[in-house]
GROMACS .gro file of C-alpha atoms in nm:
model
  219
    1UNK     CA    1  12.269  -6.578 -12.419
    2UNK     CA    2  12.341  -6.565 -12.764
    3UNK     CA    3  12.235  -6.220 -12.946
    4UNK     CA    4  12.038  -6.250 -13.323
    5UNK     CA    5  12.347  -6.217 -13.581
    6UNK     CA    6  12.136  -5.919 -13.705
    7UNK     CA    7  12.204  -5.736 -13.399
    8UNK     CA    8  12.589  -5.862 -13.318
    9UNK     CA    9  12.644  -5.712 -13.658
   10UNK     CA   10  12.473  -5.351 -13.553
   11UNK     CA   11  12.694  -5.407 -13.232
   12UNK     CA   12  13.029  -5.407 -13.394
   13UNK     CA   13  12.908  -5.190 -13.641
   14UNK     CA   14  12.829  -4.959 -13.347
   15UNK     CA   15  13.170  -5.004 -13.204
   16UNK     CA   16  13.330  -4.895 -13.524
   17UNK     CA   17  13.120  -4.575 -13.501
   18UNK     CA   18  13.254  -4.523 -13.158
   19UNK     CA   19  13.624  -4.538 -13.243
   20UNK     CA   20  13.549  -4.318 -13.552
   21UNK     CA   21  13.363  -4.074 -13.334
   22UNK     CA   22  13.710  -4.051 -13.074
   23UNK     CA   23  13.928  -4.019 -13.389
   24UNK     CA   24  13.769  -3.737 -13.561
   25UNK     CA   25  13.684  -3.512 -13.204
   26UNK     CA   26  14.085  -3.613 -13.100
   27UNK     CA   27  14.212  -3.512 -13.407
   28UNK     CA   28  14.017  -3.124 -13.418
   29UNK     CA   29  14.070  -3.067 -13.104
   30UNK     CA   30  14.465  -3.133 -13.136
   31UNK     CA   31  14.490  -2.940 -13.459
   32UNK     CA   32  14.280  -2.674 -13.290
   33UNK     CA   33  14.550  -2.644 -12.979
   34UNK     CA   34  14.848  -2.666 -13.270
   35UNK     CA   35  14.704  -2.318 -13.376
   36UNK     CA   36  14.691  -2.154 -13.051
   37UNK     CA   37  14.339  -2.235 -13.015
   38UNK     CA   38  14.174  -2.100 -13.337
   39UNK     CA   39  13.979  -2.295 -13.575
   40UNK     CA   40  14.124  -2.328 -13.902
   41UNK     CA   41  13.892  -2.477 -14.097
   42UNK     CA   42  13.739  -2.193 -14.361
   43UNK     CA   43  14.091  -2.017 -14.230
   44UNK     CA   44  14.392  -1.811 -14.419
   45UNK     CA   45  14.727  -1.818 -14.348
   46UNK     CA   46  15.033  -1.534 -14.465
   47UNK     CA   47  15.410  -1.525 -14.495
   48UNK     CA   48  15.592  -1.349 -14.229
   49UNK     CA   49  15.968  -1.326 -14.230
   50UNK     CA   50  15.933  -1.629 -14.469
   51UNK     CA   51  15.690  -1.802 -14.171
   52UNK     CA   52  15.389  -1.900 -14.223
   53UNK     CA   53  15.155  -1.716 -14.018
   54UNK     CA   54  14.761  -1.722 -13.924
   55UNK     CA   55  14.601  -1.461 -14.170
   56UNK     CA   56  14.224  -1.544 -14.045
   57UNK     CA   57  14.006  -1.796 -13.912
   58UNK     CA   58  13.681  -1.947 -13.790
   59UNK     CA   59  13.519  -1.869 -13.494
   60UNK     CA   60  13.648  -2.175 -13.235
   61UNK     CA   61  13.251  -2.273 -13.229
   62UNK     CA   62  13.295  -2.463 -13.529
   63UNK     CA   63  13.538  -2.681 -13.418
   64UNK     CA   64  13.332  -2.729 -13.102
   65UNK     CA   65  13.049  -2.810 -13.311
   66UNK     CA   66  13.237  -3.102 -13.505
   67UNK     CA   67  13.398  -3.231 -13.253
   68UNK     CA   68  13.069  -3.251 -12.976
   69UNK     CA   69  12.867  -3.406 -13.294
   70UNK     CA   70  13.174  -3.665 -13.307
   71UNK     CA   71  13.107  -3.733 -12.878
   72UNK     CA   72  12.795  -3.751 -12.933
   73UNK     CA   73  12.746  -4.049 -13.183
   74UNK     CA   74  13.042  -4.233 -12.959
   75UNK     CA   75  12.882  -4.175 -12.649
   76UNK     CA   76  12.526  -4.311 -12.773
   77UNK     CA   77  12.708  -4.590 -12.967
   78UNK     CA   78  12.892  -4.663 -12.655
   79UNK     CA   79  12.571  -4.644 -12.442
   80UNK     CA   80  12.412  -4.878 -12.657
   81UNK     CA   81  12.665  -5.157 -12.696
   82UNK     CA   82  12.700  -5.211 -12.311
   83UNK     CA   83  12.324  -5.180 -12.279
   84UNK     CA   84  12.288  -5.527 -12.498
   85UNK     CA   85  12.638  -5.647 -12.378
   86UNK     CA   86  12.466  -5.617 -12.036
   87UNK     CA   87  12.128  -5.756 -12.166
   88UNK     CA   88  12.261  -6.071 -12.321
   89UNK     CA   89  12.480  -6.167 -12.035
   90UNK     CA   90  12.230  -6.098 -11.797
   91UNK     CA   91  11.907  -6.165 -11.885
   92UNK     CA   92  11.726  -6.475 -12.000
   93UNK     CA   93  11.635  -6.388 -12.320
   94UNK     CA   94  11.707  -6.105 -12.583
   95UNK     CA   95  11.389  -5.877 -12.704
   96UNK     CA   96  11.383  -5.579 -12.904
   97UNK     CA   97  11.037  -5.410 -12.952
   98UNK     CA   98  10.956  -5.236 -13.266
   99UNK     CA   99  10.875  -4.882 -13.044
  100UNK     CA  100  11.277  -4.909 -12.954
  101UNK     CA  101  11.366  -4.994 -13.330
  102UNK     CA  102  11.155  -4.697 -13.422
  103UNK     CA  103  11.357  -4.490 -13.168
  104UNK     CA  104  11.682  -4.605 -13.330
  105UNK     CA  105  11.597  -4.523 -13.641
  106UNK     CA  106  11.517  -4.207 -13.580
  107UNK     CA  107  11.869  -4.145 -13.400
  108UNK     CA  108  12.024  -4.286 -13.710
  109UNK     CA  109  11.855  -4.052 -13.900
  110UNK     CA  110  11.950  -3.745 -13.686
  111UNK     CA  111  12.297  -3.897 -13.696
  112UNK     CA  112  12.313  -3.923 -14.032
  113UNK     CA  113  12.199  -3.561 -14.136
  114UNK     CA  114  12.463  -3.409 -13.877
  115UNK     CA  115  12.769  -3.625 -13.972
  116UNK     CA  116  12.683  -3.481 -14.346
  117UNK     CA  117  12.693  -3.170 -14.210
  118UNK     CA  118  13.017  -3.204 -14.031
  119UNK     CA  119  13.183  -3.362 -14.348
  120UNK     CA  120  13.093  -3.122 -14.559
  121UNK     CA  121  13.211  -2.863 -14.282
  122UNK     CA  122  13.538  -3.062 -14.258
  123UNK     CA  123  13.601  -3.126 -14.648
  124UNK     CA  124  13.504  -2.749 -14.818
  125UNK     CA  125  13.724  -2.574 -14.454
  126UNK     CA  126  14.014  -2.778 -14.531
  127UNK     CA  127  13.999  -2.691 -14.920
  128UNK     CA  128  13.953  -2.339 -14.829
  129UNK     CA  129  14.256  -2.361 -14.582
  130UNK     CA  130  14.486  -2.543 -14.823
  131UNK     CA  131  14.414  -2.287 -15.119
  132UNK     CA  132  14.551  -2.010 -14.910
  133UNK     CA  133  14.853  -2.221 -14.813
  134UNK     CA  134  14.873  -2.361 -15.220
  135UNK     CA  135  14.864  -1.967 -15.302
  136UNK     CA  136  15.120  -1.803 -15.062
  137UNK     CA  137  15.339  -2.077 -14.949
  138UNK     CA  138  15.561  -2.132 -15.270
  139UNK     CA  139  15.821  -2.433 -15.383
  140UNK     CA  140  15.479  -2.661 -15.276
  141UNK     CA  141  15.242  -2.860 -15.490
  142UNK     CA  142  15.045  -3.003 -15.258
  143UNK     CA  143  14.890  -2.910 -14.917
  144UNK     CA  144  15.090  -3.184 -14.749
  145UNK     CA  145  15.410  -3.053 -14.817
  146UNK     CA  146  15.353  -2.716 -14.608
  147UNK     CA  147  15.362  -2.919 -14.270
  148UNK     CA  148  15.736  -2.951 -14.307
  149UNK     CA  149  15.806  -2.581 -14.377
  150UNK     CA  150  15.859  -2.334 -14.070
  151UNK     CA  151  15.553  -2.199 -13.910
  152UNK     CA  152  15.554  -1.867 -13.696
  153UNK     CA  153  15.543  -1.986 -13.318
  154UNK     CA  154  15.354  -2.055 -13.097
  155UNK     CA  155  15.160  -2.210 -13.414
  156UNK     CA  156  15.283  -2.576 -13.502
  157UNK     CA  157  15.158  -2.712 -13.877
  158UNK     CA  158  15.372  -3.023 -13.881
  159UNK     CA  159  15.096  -3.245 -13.868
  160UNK     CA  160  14.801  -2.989 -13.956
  161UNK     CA  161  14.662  -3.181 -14.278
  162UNK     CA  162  14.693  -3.537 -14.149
  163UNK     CA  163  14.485  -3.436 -13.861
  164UNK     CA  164  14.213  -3.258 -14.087
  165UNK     CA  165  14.224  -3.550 -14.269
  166UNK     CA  166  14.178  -3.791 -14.062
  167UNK     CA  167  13.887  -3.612 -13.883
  168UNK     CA  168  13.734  -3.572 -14.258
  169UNK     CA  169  13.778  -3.952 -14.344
  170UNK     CA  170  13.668  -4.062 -13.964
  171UNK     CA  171  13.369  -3.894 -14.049
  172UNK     CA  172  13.260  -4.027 -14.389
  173UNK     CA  173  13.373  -4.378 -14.206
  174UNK     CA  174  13.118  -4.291 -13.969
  175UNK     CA  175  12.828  -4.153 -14.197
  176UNK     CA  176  12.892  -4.469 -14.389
  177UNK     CA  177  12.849  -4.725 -14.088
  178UNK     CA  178  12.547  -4.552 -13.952
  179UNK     CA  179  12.396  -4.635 -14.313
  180UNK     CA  180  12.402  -4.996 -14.238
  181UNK     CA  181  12.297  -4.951 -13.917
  182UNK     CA  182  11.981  -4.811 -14.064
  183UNK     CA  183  11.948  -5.047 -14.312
  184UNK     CA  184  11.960  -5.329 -14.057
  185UNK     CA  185  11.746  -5.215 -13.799
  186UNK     CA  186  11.477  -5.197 -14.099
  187UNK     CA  187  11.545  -5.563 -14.165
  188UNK     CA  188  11.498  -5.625 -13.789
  189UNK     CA  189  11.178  -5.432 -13.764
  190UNK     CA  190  11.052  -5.565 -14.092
  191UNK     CA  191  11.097  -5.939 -14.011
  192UNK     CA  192  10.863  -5.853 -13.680
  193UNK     CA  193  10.761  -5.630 -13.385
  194UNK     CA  194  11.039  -5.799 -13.220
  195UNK     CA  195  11.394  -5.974 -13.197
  196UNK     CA  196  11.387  -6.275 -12.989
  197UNK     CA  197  11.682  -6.504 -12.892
  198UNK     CA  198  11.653  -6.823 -12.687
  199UNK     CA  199  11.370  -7.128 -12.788
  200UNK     CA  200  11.110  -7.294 -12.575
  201UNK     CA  201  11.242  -7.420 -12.253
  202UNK     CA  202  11.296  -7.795 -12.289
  203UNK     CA  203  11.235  -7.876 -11.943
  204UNK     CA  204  10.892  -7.806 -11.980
  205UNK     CA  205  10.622  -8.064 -12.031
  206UNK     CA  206  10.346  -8.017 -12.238
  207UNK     CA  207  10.090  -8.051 -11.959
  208UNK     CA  208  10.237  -7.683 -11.814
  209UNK     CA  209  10.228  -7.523 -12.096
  210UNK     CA  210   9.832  -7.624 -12.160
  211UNK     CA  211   9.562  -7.317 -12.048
  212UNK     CA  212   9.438  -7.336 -11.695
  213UNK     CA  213   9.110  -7.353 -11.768
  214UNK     CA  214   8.912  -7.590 -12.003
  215UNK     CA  215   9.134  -7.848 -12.002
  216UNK     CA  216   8.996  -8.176 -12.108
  217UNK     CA  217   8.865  -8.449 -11.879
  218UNK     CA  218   9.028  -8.723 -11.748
  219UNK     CA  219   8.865  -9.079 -11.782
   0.00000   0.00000   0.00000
């Protein structure tokens, strides 16, 4: 059964969310385990014996905290698409009622305020981290260029600002999508209570489709 285009685009859109969801919890939780476990967003870091060392950082529940938002919106966008995956292959017809749009719309909403949250969380804690590395490390001009200088072991920074970055970008990705979404489950729940695909049955003849009762003499 063929699904409305309206909601094959929310589909793939919801898809898109998923892989951005994966990206940004893989890529704190790596750069988390490249600094022994802490959480260097909002962190500091020091020479030492002209290595860079940790100098301070966040508690590790604010890594957790980005990265189980980022599960969460893949887990519910991956519920979802196999739910109507399931439902158009399935069943004989595709129906959406406007109590289930209302419900999406409110998890869009939810969404939306949290992945601010955790951009915002990812963009100012990686400024904060690359000022102290801008400030101590020196011969650098951008944050970048400290992931090929020598780091104090067991801490690895050779790939410490890609990963923030990605996980910053994933996000905004993410935040971005979930927009649309929004904006096309209104357009589903304005054009009617519900989404329908699949006509009359063909096969039918007019004379089973007519009421039971009242139905007008015969001669």
């Amino acid at each position: 059964m063929a699904l409305p285009w309206l909601l094959l685009l929310e589909l793939l859109l919801y898809g898109s969310c998923f892989i951005c969801g994966i990206v940004t919890a893989s890529s704190v939780t790596i750069s988390q385990g490249s600094f022994a476990g802490k959480c260097m967003l909002y962190g500091s870091v020091r020479l030492n014996n002209a290595s860079i060392s940790v100098l301070s950082s966040s508690s590790p529940s604010l890594c957790y905290f980005v990265s189980a938002i980022s599960v969460c919106v893949a887990v519910f966008c991956f519920s979802l698409t196999l739910y109507w995956i399931y439902v158009a292959c399935f069943d004989g017809e595709v129906k959406r009622e406007k109590i289930w749009m209302n419900i999406t719309l409110g998890f869009s909403g939810v969404f939306l305020f949290f992945l601010l949250v955790t951009g915002c969380i990812l963009k100012i804690g990686r400024d904060r981290l690359c000022d102290s590395v801008l400030h101590t490390v020196s011969n650098i001009t951008r944050c970048e260029e400290a992931q090929n200088k020598s780091w104090l072991s067991p801490i690895s920074g050779s790939q410490f600002y890609s990963r923030l970055h990605s996980a910053e970008t994933a996000v905004w990705v993410n935040f971005f999508f979930w927009m649309i979404i929004a904006v096309l489950v209104l357009l589903q729940r304005h054009k009617g209570s519900e989404i329908q695909s699949g006509g009359e049955n063909p096969s039918t003849t007019p004379s089973e489709t007519e009421p039971f009762f009242n139905r007008p003499g015969r001669p």
